[in-house]
Short mmCIF file of C-alpha atoms and ligand atoms in Angstrom, two decimals:
data_model
loop_
_atom_site.label_atom_id
_atom_site.label_comp_id
_atom_site.label_asym_id
_atom_site.label_seq_id
_atom_site.Cartn_x
_atom_site.Cartn_y
_atom_site.Cartn_z
CA MET J 1150 146.67 74.10 133.18
CA ARG J 1151 146.87 70.72 131.44
CA ILE J 1152 147.67 71.32 127.80
CA VAL J 1153 147.97 68.84 124.93
CA ILE J 1154 150.27 69.94 122.10
CA ALA J 1155 149.53 67.87 119.01
CA LYS J 1156 150.87 67.65 115.49
CA PRO J 1157 148.21 66.57 113.04
CA GLY J 1158 149.22 65.88 109.47
CA LEU J 1159 151.98 64.04 107.77
CA ASP J 1160 154.93 66.38 107.86
CA GLY J 1161 157.83 65.17 109.94
CA HIS J 1162 158.93 68.39 111.60
CA ASP J 1163 158.10 68.95 115.21
CA ARG J 1164 160.77 71.39 116.28
CA GLY J 1165 158.27 74.23 116.42
CA ALA J 1166 155.76 72.19 118.43
CA LYS J 1167 158.44 71.13 120.89
CA VAL J 1168 159.69 74.69 121.36
CA VAL J 1169 156.14 75.79 122.18
CA ALA J 1170 155.65 72.81 124.51
CA ARG J 1171 158.82 73.61 126.45
CA ALA J 1172 157.95 77.32 126.66
CA LEU J 1173 154.53 76.47 128.12
CA ARG J 1174 156.20 74.16 130.62
CA ASP J 1175 158.49 77.04 131.61
CA GLY J 1176 155.35 79.13 131.99
CA GLY J 1177 154.20 76.72 134.70
CA HIS J 1178 151.85 74.49 132.69
CA ASP J 1179 151.65 70.70 132.47
CA VAL J 1180 152.24 69.98 128.81
CA ILE J 1181 151.51 66.65 127.17
CA TYR J 1182 153.24 66.20 123.86
CA THR J 1183 151.70 63.68 121.44
CA GLY J 1184 154.47 63.06 118.93
CA LEU J 1185 154.27 63.20 115.15
CA ARG J 1186 151.63 62.29 112.60
CA LYS J 1187 148.57 61.92 114.78
CA THR J 1188 145.16 61.37 113.22
CA PRO J 1189 142.17 63.44 114.39
CA ASP J 1190 140.79 60.38 116.22
CA GLU J 1191 144.05 59.85 118.04
CA ILE J 1192 144.30 63.50 119.07
CA VAL J 1193 140.75 63.54 120.44
CA ARG J 1194 141.46 60.32 122.28
CA ILE J 1195 144.61 61.80 123.87
CA VAL J 1196 142.74 64.96 124.92
CA ASN J 1197 140.14 62.73 126.56
CA ASP J 1198 142.48 60.30 128.30
CA GLU J 1199 144.73 63.10 129.56
CA ASP J 1200 141.70 65.18 130.56
CA ALA J 1201 143.33 68.27 129.08
CA GLU J 1202 141.75 71.72 129.36
CA ILE J 1203 143.61 73.11 126.36
CA LEU J 1204 144.56 71.69 122.95
CA GLY J 1205 147.25 73.37 120.86
CA LEU J 1206 147.46 72.23 117.23
CA SER J 1207 150.67 72.84 115.38
CA THR J 1208 150.55 72.57 111.62
CA LEU J 1209 152.90 73.25 108.75
CA SER J 1210 151.43 71.37 105.87
CA GLY J 1211 148.03 72.81 105.20
CA ALA J 1212 146.40 70.57 107.79
CA HIS J 1213 144.44 73.58 108.98
CA ASP J 1214 141.80 73.45 106.27
CA SER J 1215 140.95 69.76 106.56
CA LEU J 1216 142.29 68.27 109.78
CA ILE J 1217 141.61 71.08 112.22
CA PRO J 1218 137.88 71.23 111.39
CA LYS J 1219 137.71 67.46 111.74
CA ILE J 1220 139.37 67.54 115.14
CA CYS J 1221 137.08 70.32 116.35
CA GLN J 1222 134.01 68.43 115.17
CA LYS J 1223 135.13 65.25 116.90
CA LEU J 1224 135.83 67.09 120.15
CA LYS J 1225 132.30 68.47 120.08
CA ILE J 1226 130.67 65.07 119.67
CA SER J 1227 132.95 63.45 122.25
CA ASP J 1228 131.70 65.40 125.25
CA LEU J 1229 134.78 67.62 125.02
CA SER J 1230 133.06 70.88 124.10
CA ASN J 1231 134.69 72.88 126.84
CA VAL J 1232 138.23 72.13 125.71
CA VAL J 1233 139.93 75.34 124.52
CA VAL J 1234 141.61 75.01 121.11
CA PHE J 1235 144.33 77.17 119.61
CA ALA J 1236 146.35 76.72 116.44
CA GLY J 1237 149.88 77.58 115.43
CA GLY J 1238 152.13 77.30 112.42
CA ILE J 1239 151.80 78.38 108.83
CA ILE J 1240 148.19 79.47 108.41
CA PRO J 1241 147.32 82.08 105.74
CA ASP J 1242 145.52 85.17 107.02
CA ARG J 1243 142.49 84.47 104.85
CA ASP J 1244 141.86 81.17 106.66
CA ARG J 1245 141.79 82.65 110.14
CA ALA J 1246 138.14 83.66 110.06
CA ASP J 1247 137.15 80.08 109.24
CA LEU J 1248 139.09 78.80 112.23
CA HIS J 1249 137.54 81.40 114.50
CA ASN J 1250 134.09 80.40 113.30
CA LEU J 1251 134.89 76.83 114.24
CA GLY J 1252 135.58 77.99 117.78
CA VAL J 1253 139.38 78.09 117.60
CA ARG J 1254 140.30 80.84 120.07
CA ALA J 1255 143.71 81.92 118.83
CA VAL J 1256 145.92 81.49 115.77
CA PHE J 1257 149.64 82.03 116.20
CA GLY J 1258 151.88 82.50 113.16
CA PRO J 1259 155.48 81.33 112.92
CA GLY J 1260 157.78 83.45 115.04
CA THR J 1261 155.09 84.41 117.55
CA PRO J 1262 156.85 85.17 120.83
CA THR J 1263 155.92 82.39 123.25
CA SER J 1264 155.05 85.04 125.83
CA ASP J 1265 152.08 85.90 123.59
CA ILE J 1266 150.77 82.33 123.90
CA LEU J 1267 151.23 82.47 127.67
CA HIS J 1268 149.24 85.71 127.82
CA PHE J 1269 146.50 84.09 125.77
CA LEU J 1270 146.36 81.22 128.25
CA GLU J 1271 146.10 83.66 131.17
CA GLU J 1272 143.19 85.36 129.46
CA VAL J 1273 141.53 81.98 128.87
CA LYS J 1274 141.94 81.11 132.51
CA SER J 1275 140.39 84.31 133.77
CA ARG J 1276 137.50 84.02 131.30
CA LYS J 1277 136.86 80.46 132.44
CA ASN J 1278 136.92 81.57 136.05
CA ASN J 1279 134.33 84.20 135.19
CA GLY J 1280 132.11 81.56 133.63
CA GLN J 1281 132.57 82.91 130.10
CA GLU J 1282 132.46 80.50 127.17
CA VAL J 1283 135.83 79.70 125.65
CA GLY J 1284 135.47 76.04 124.72
CA ILE J 1285 135.51 74.63 121.21
CA GLY J 1286 131.81 73.77 121.29
CA GLN J 1287 130.71 76.97 122.99
CA ASP J 1288 129.76 80.43 121.74
CA PRO J 1289 132.57 81.37 119.31
CA GLY J 1290 132.13 85.10 119.90
CA TRP J 1291 135.47 85.75 121.58
CA HIS J 1292 138.88 85.09 120.13
CA TRP J 1293 142.31 86.32 121.14
CA ASN J 1294 143.72 87.45 117.79
CA MET F 615 134.01 69.20 148.71
CA ALA F 616 130.95 67.09 149.51
CA LEU F 617 129.57 67.80 146.06
CA GLU F 618 132.87 66.87 144.42
CA LEU F 619 132.94 63.64 146.37
CA SER F 620 129.52 62.57 145.21
CA GLU F 621 130.53 63.51 141.66
CA ALA F 622 133.62 61.33 142.02
CA GLN F 623 131.35 58.52 143.14
CA ASP F 624 129.14 58.97 140.05
CA LEU F 625 132.17 59.05 137.78
CA LEU F 626 133.43 55.81 139.28
CA LYS F 627 130.07 54.24 138.59
CA SER F 628 129.99 55.16 134.91
CA ALA F 629 133.70 54.47 134.46
CA LYS F 630 133.02 50.93 135.71
CA LYS F 631 130.45 50.59 132.95
CA GLY F 632 133.19 51.41 130.48
CA ASP F 633 132.72 55.14 129.91
CA ARG F 634 136.14 56.53 129.04
CA ARG F 635 135.29 60.17 129.55
CA SER F 636 134.24 59.37 133.10
CA LEU F 637 137.37 57.32 133.75
CA SER F 638 139.58 60.16 132.65
CA ARG F 639 137.68 62.73 134.70
CA LEU F 640 137.78 60.39 137.68
CA MET F 641 141.58 60.40 137.49
CA THR F 642 141.50 64.21 137.63
CA TYR F 643 139.18 64.12 140.63
CA ILE F 644 141.50 61.76 142.44
CA GLU F 645 144.44 64.02 141.60
CA SER F 646 142.67 66.90 143.28
CA GLY F 647 142.00 64.86 146.39
CA ASN F 648 138.40 63.78 145.79
CA ILE F 649 138.69 60.05 146.37
CA PRO F 650 135.53 57.97 145.88
CA ASN F 651 134.85 54.88 148.00
CA LEU F 652 137.06 52.23 146.48
CA GLU F 653 137.00 48.50 147.03
CA ARG F 654 140.78 48.45 147.54
CA THR F 655 140.95 44.72 146.98
CA GLN F 656 143.62 43.01 144.94
CA CYS F 657 145.10 45.09 142.15
CA TRP F 658 147.87 44.10 139.76
CA THR F 659 150.61 46.73 139.58
CA LEU F 660 154.11 46.85 138.13
CA GLY F 661 156.49 49.75 138.73
CA ILE F 662 159.15 50.41 136.11
CA THR F 663 162.15 52.36 137.27
CA GLY F 664 165.57 53.18 135.87
CA PRO F 665 167.49 56.29 134.83
CA PRO F 666 166.01 58.77 132.34
CA GLY F 667 166.63 57.77 128.73
CA VAL F 668 167.20 54.09 129.47
CA GLY F 669 164.06 53.14 127.52
CA LYS F 670 161.29 52.71 130.10
CA SER F 671 158.56 54.24 127.95
CA THR F 672 159.67 52.36 124.84
CA LEU F 673 159.72 49.08 126.77
CA ILE F 674 156.25 49.72 128.17
CA GLY F 675 155.09 50.27 124.59
CA GLN F 676 156.41 46.80 123.71
CA MET F 677 155.02 45.11 126.80
CA ILE F 678 151.57 46.57 126.18
CA SER F 679 151.32 44.55 122.94
CA HIS F 680 152.18 41.32 124.74
CA TRP F 681 149.61 41.84 127.47
CA LEU F 682 146.95 42.82 124.94
CA ALA F 683 147.61 39.57 123.10
CA MET F 684 147.03 37.76 126.39
CA GLY F 685 143.63 39.43 126.65
CA HIS F 686 144.48 42.00 129.30
CA ARG F 687 143.35 45.59 129.54
CA VAL F 688 146.44 47.68 130.15
CA ALA F 689 146.61 51.01 131.97
CA VAL F 690 149.78 53.08 132.26
CA LEU F 691 150.47 55.89 134.72
CA ALA F 692 153.50 57.69 133.31
CA LEU F 693 155.29 60.10 135.64
CA ASP F 694 157.52 62.94 134.54
CA PRO F 695 159.23 65.51 136.75
CA THR F 696 157.66 68.83 137.69
CA SER F 697 160.12 71.68 137.25
CA PRO F 698 160.92 73.08 140.69
CA VAL F 699 161.49 76.49 139.10
CA SER F 700 158.37 76.99 136.97
CA GLY F 701 156.07 74.38 138.48
CA GLY F 702 155.35 73.14 134.94
CA SER F 703 156.14 69.81 133.30
CA PHE F 704 156.81 68.30 129.90
CA LEU F 705 155.01 64.97 129.64
CA ALA F 706 156.04 62.97 126.60
CA ASP F 707 156.23 59.32 127.63
CA ARG F 708 153.18 58.30 125.60
CA VAL F 709 154.99 59.32 122.39
CA ARG F 710 156.94 56.07 122.73
CA MET F 711 153.88 53.90 123.28
CA ASP F 712 152.48 53.09 119.85
CA GLN F 713 149.25 51.46 120.94
CA ALA F 714 148.41 54.14 123.47
CA ASP F 715 146.30 56.41 121.34
CA MET F 716 143.88 54.10 119.58
CA ARG F 717 143.04 50.84 121.30
CA GLU F 718 140.07 50.61 123.58
CA ASP F 719 141.93 48.26 125.91
CA VAL F 720 144.82 50.66 126.57
CA PHE F 721 144.65 53.72 128.81
CA VAL F 722 147.68 55.97 129.27
CA ARG F 723 147.66 58.87 131.68
CA SER F 724 150.61 61.25 132.05
CA ILE F 725 151.22 62.58 135.53
CA ALA F 726 153.43 65.41 136.72
CA SER F 727 155.37 64.32 139.78
CA GLY F 728 154.47 67.53 141.60
CA SER F 729 156.33 69.07 144.48
CA ASN F 730 156.52 65.73 146.28
CA THR F 731 160.19 65.16 147.06
CA GLY F 732 159.86 61.45 146.41
CA GLY F 733 158.81 62.05 142.81
CA ILE F 734 155.60 60.12 143.36
CA PRO F 735 152.36 61.87 144.26
CA ASN F 736 150.62 60.12 147.14
CA TYR F 737 147.28 59.74 145.30
CA LEU F 738 148.92 57.25 142.94
CA GLY F 739 147.73 54.31 145.05
CA GLU F 740 144.11 55.48 144.79
CA MET F 741 144.45 55.82 141.02
CA CYS F 742 145.61 52.22 140.81
CA PHE F 743 142.71 50.95 142.93
CA ALA F 744 140.25 52.93 140.83
CA LEU F 745 141.69 51.61 137.57
CA SER F 746 141.61 48.07 138.90
CA GLU F 747 137.99 48.43 139.95
CA CYS F 748 137.19 49.66 136.45
CA GLY F 749 138.54 46.45 134.97
CA TRP F 750 142.13 47.28 134.09
CA THR F 751 144.01 44.07 134.74
CA ARG F 752 147.58 45.23 134.15
CA ILE F 753 148.53 48.56 135.69
CA LEU F 754 152.00 49.90 134.91
CA ILE F 755 153.67 52.84 136.65
CA GLU F 756 156.62 54.53 134.99
CA THR F 757 158.71 56.51 137.49
CA ILE F 758 160.79 59.59 136.71
CA GLY F 759 163.79 57.43 137.54
CA THR F 760 165.74 59.95 139.54
CA GLY F 761 166.21 60.85 143.16
CA GLN F 762 163.96 59.12 145.64
CA SER F 763 161.38 57.95 143.11
CA ASP F 764 163.28 54.70 142.55
CA VAL F 765 162.77 53.72 146.16
CA ARG F 766 159.40 55.36 146.73
CA ILE F 767 157.81 53.28 143.98
CA PHE F 768 158.09 50.23 146.25
CA GLY F 769 155.39 51.82 148.37
CA TYR F 770 152.95 51.78 145.47
CA ALA F 771 153.68 48.88 143.14
CA GLN F 772 153.38 45.21 144.04
CA ARG F 773 156.37 44.37 141.89
CA VAL F 774 159.12 46.55 140.52
CA LEU F 775 161.20 46.19 137.38
CA LEU F 776 164.59 47.87 137.34
CA LEU F 777 165.67 48.76 133.83
CA ASP F 778 169.30 49.54 133.15
CA GLY F 779 171.28 50.46 130.06
CA PRO F 780 174.70 49.73 128.62
CA ASP F 781 176.07 52.69 130.53
CA ARG F 782 177.95 51.46 133.60
CA GLY F 783 177.23 54.72 135.41
CA ASP F 784 173.54 53.88 135.53
CA ILE F 785 174.11 50.60 137.29
CA ILE F 786 176.38 52.11 139.91
CA GLN F 787 173.59 54.56 140.59
CA ALA F 788 171.09 51.77 141.18
CA GLU F 789 173.53 49.89 143.35
CA LYS F 790 174.18 52.89 145.51
CA ALA F 791 170.55 53.60 146.13
CA GLY F 792 169.83 50.01 147.08
CA ILE F 793 167.39 49.55 144.22
CA LEU F 794 169.32 46.58 142.91
CA GLU F 795 168.66 44.78 146.19
CA LEU F 796 164.99 45.65 146.22
CA ALA F 797 163.97 45.21 142.58
CA ASP F 798 161.87 42.11 141.88
CA ILE F 799 162.86 41.93 138.22
CA ILE F 800 166.03 43.21 136.57
CA ALA F 801 166.66 43.90 132.90
CA VAL F 802 169.25 45.60 130.74
CA ASN F 803 167.83 47.40 127.70
CA LYS F 804 169.38 48.30 124.34
CA SER F 805 170.79 44.85 123.60
CA ASP F 806 171.26 46.16 120.06
CA LEU F 807 174.02 48.46 121.33
CA PRO F 808 177.58 47.50 122.28
CA GLY F 809 178.19 47.38 126.01
CA SER F 810 174.85 45.86 126.94
CA GLU F 811 176.30 42.38 127.36
CA SER F 812 178.97 43.62 129.74
CA ALA F 813 176.32 45.57 131.64
CA VAL F 814 174.54 42.25 132.21
CA GLN F 815 177.79 40.68 133.42
CA GLY F 816 178.38 43.63 135.73
CA LEU F 817 174.91 43.32 137.23
CA LYS F 818 175.25 39.55 137.66
CA LEU F 819 178.51 40.11 139.47
CA SER F 820 176.88 42.58 141.85
CA LEU F 821 173.97 40.20 142.45
CA GLY F 822 176.23 37.19 142.81
CA LEU F 823 177.89 38.79 145.77
CA SER F 824 174.77 38.19 147.80
CA GLU F 825 173.92 34.59 148.62
CA ASN F 826 170.66 32.89 147.66
CA GLU F 827 170.30 35.14 144.68
CA LYS F 828 167.61 33.74 142.40
CA ARG F 829 166.89 36.69 140.17
CA GLU F 830 168.16 36.57 136.63
CA VAL F 831 169.21 39.54 134.56
CA HIS F 832 167.22 39.93 131.35
CA LEU F 833 168.71 41.42 128.23
CA VAL F 834 166.19 43.13 125.95
CA SER F 835 165.90 45.59 123.12
CA ALA F 836 162.81 47.72 123.47
CA LEU F 837 163.59 49.22 120.10
CA GLU F 838 163.70 45.92 118.21
CA GLY F 839 161.44 43.91 120.47
CA ASN F 840 163.99 41.27 121.44
CA GLY F 841 163.72 39.42 124.74
CA ILE F 842 160.38 40.94 125.66
CA ALA F 843 158.42 37.68 125.75
CA ASP F 844 160.88 36.16 128.24
CA LEU F 845 160.78 39.27 130.37
CA ILE F 846 156.98 39.17 130.42
CA SER F 847 156.94 35.57 131.57
CA THR F 848 159.33 36.40 134.42
CA ILE F 849 157.10 39.31 135.42
CA GLU F 850 154.00 37.10 135.26
CA SER F 851 155.54 34.39 137.43
CA CYS F 852 157.05 36.84 139.89
CA GLU F 853 155.44 36.30 143.24
CA VAL F 854 154.49 39.24 145.36
CA ASP F 855 157.12 39.25 148.04
CA ASP F 856 155.44 39.55 151.43
CA SER F 857 158.74 39.98 153.22
CA ARG F 858 158.83 43.40 151.60
CA ARG F 859 155.65 44.55 153.27
CA MET F 860 157.55 46.60 155.81
CA ILE F 861 159.55 48.31 153.08
CA ARG F 862 156.40 49.07 151.12
CA MET F 863 154.57 50.42 154.12
CA ARG F 864 157.57 52.49 155.08
CA GLU F 865 157.69 54.13 151.65
CA THR F 866 153.93 54.72 151.63
CA LEU F 867 154.14 56.28 155.07
CA ILE F 868 157.06 58.54 154.17
CA SER F 869 155.36 59.62 150.98
CA ASN F 870 152.15 60.59 152.76
CA TRP F 871 154.13 62.32 155.49
CA ASP F 872 156.05 64.31 152.88
CA SER F 873 152.92 65.49 151.23
CA LEU F 874 151.41 66.62 154.53
CA LEU F 875 154.44 68.79 155.00
CA LEU F 876 154.62 70.03 151.44
CA ASN F 877 150.94 70.91 151.31
CA HIS F 878 151.15 72.86 154.57
CA SER F 879 149.65 76.24 153.76
CA GLN F 880 152.34 78.14 155.67
CA ILE F 881 155.33 76.28 154.23
CA ASP F 882 156.68 79.32 152.36
CA LEU F 883 156.46 81.40 155.50
CA TYR F 884 158.44 78.81 157.44
CA LEU F 885 161.04 78.63 154.69
CA GLU F 886 161.47 82.40 154.80
CA LYS F 887 161.87 82.35 158.55
CA LEU F 888 164.42 79.55 158.25
CA CYS F 889 166.36 81.51 155.65
CA SER F 890 166.42 84.64 157.76
CA GLY F 891 167.49 82.59 160.77
CA SER F 892 164.63 83.71 162.97
CA ILE F 893 163.68 80.09 163.79
CA THR F 894 165.47 76.74 163.81
CA VAL F 895 164.51 73.70 161.78
CA ASN F 896 163.29 72.04 164.97
CA ASP F 897 161.07 75.02 165.80
CA ALA F 898 159.63 74.90 162.31
CA ILE F 899 158.88 71.17 162.48
CA ASN F 900 157.34 71.41 165.92
CA SER F 901 154.94 74.17 165.04
CA MET F 902 154.08 72.69 161.63
CA ILE F 903 153.20 69.37 163.26
CA LYS F 904 151.05 71.14 165.81
CA GLU F 905 149.19 72.96 163.06
CA ILE F 906 148.69 69.75 161.11
CA ILE F 907 147.28 67.97 164.17
CA SER F 908 144.96 70.82 165.02
CA GLY F 909 143.68 70.65 161.45
CA GLY F 910 144.59 74.25 160.85
CA LYS F 911 147.22 73.48 158.27
N1 GDP K 2759 169.31 51.57 120.57
C1 GDP K 2759 168.25 51.51 121.36
N2 GDP K 2759 167.62 52.64 121.72
C2 GDP K 2759 166.54 52.55 122.53
C3 GDP K 2759 166.05 51.31 123.01
N3 GDP K 2759 164.97 51.54 123.79
C4 GDP K 2759 164.79 52.88 123.80
N4 GDP K 2759 165.73 53.49 123.05
C5 GDP K 2759 165.88 54.94 122.78
O1 GDP K 2759 166.24 55.59 123.98
C6 GDP K 2759 165.66 56.89 124.05
C7 GDP K 2759 164.90 57.06 125.36
O2 GDP K 2759 163.81 56.16 125.39
P1 GDP K 2759 162.60 56.32 126.40
O3 GDP K 2759 161.73 55.13 126.25
O4 GDP K 2759 161.97 57.66 126.23
O5 GDP K 2759 163.38 56.30 127.80
P2 GDP K 2759 162.83 56.62 129.29
O6 GDP K 2759 163.27 58.02 129.59
O7 GDP K 2759 163.51 55.64 130.18
O8 GDP K 2759 161.35 56.46 129.27
C8 GDP K 2759 164.77 57.01 122.81
O9 GDP K 2759 165.45 57.73 121.84
C9 GDP K 2759 164.54 55.59 122.40
O10 GDP K 2759 164.30 55.46 121.01
C10 GDP K 2759 166.73 50.10 122.59
O11 GDP K 2759 166.38 48.98 122.94
N5 GDP K 2759 167.82 50.28 121.78
MG1 MG K 2760 159.83 57.86 129.77
#
């Protein structure tokens, strides 16, 4: 699948994001990496121009409570409702429910084995093939973890 | 397939009206082989080749600004290699192109080279025609810069820029492959680093050995933005060389031929048979060609 891995927020560390990107490549996916410090508008624009099916957001600096909702909202109004969004990085347990309610389908903490992310993507693929809703703007009923 | 084709046609229509979502989806349709009816008239293309790490993406980022200032709409097709082991790819060229993610008049699409041995998927030409028809007046193609892709790009781009670095090894590589002879425009990047000046001298020496050499060797720094304006004006005044039509056609033909072979549904079976020694390479080719002709590939 075509996957965009993006780093919203201002922190300058993208080691984690790059490790994930490379692991997904090794799992057979086409991974587009955006680089550091992207604004929500820029990320949505990249997802559009690259026609990605999946968007992975990597965050270390608390971007999850302001930037992730913004990105999700913008995807929905940009005709990108069927893009599947997952998040990774330092995200407190208490904030997970909020992300799930937004339509984020998986939240991976630091140290998650990359095989777990690959399994999530397989599940997404089979759900999509079965016509089940997994996009950011679709029924948020199902999430991976 | 018929449905997909008419969808591709609709996407082309709305992309021409400026709808970005449609343009992007159209590129995906073309990638999967659903090619709408295209005008296929004139289309301005520049291929940028040179070894990995030499600064192709960074230079494109710089050139984009110049063309925008001239009022152009700039589209970039950035190729990165597909891993032969996993079939996946890591596409990160756009990271180096500052203007790529915001401006309405820039469109950057990352493309995995796929299993094509030449490093250039054969639908690239259609993508260029589609972009041109949608009003993109400068279309840049960044190659993966290794293997056959350096040569194969001549089948797809009207003009090709060879970018080299201060590292002498890179230039020898280009010389060997004949790219130095073929390239329309030649530049050495990283003028801010020691060794770049002598790389220019080295290239000039190689070029000087052939008579009637008119091409100059540009020295630029994509990092600091030096020498870019001069390079752009050489690119702009570079005339499409009709004497290269045979070379271009040859590369286009080979590329399409390759993909026929690589997309053959029984290719793995033939490879197994070849490995076990139960057939010869000639046997394999003969029966694959037969199957392609009979449409039963
Ligand atoms: N010193 C110096 N480094 C450069 C220059 N242009 C690019 N680079 C660096 O070279 C590396 C590879 O650049 P990139 O554009 O990705 O190369 P590509 O693989 O040919 O596309 C990056 O770290 C760039 O910052 C330059 O003019 N001078
Ligand atoms: Mg590059």
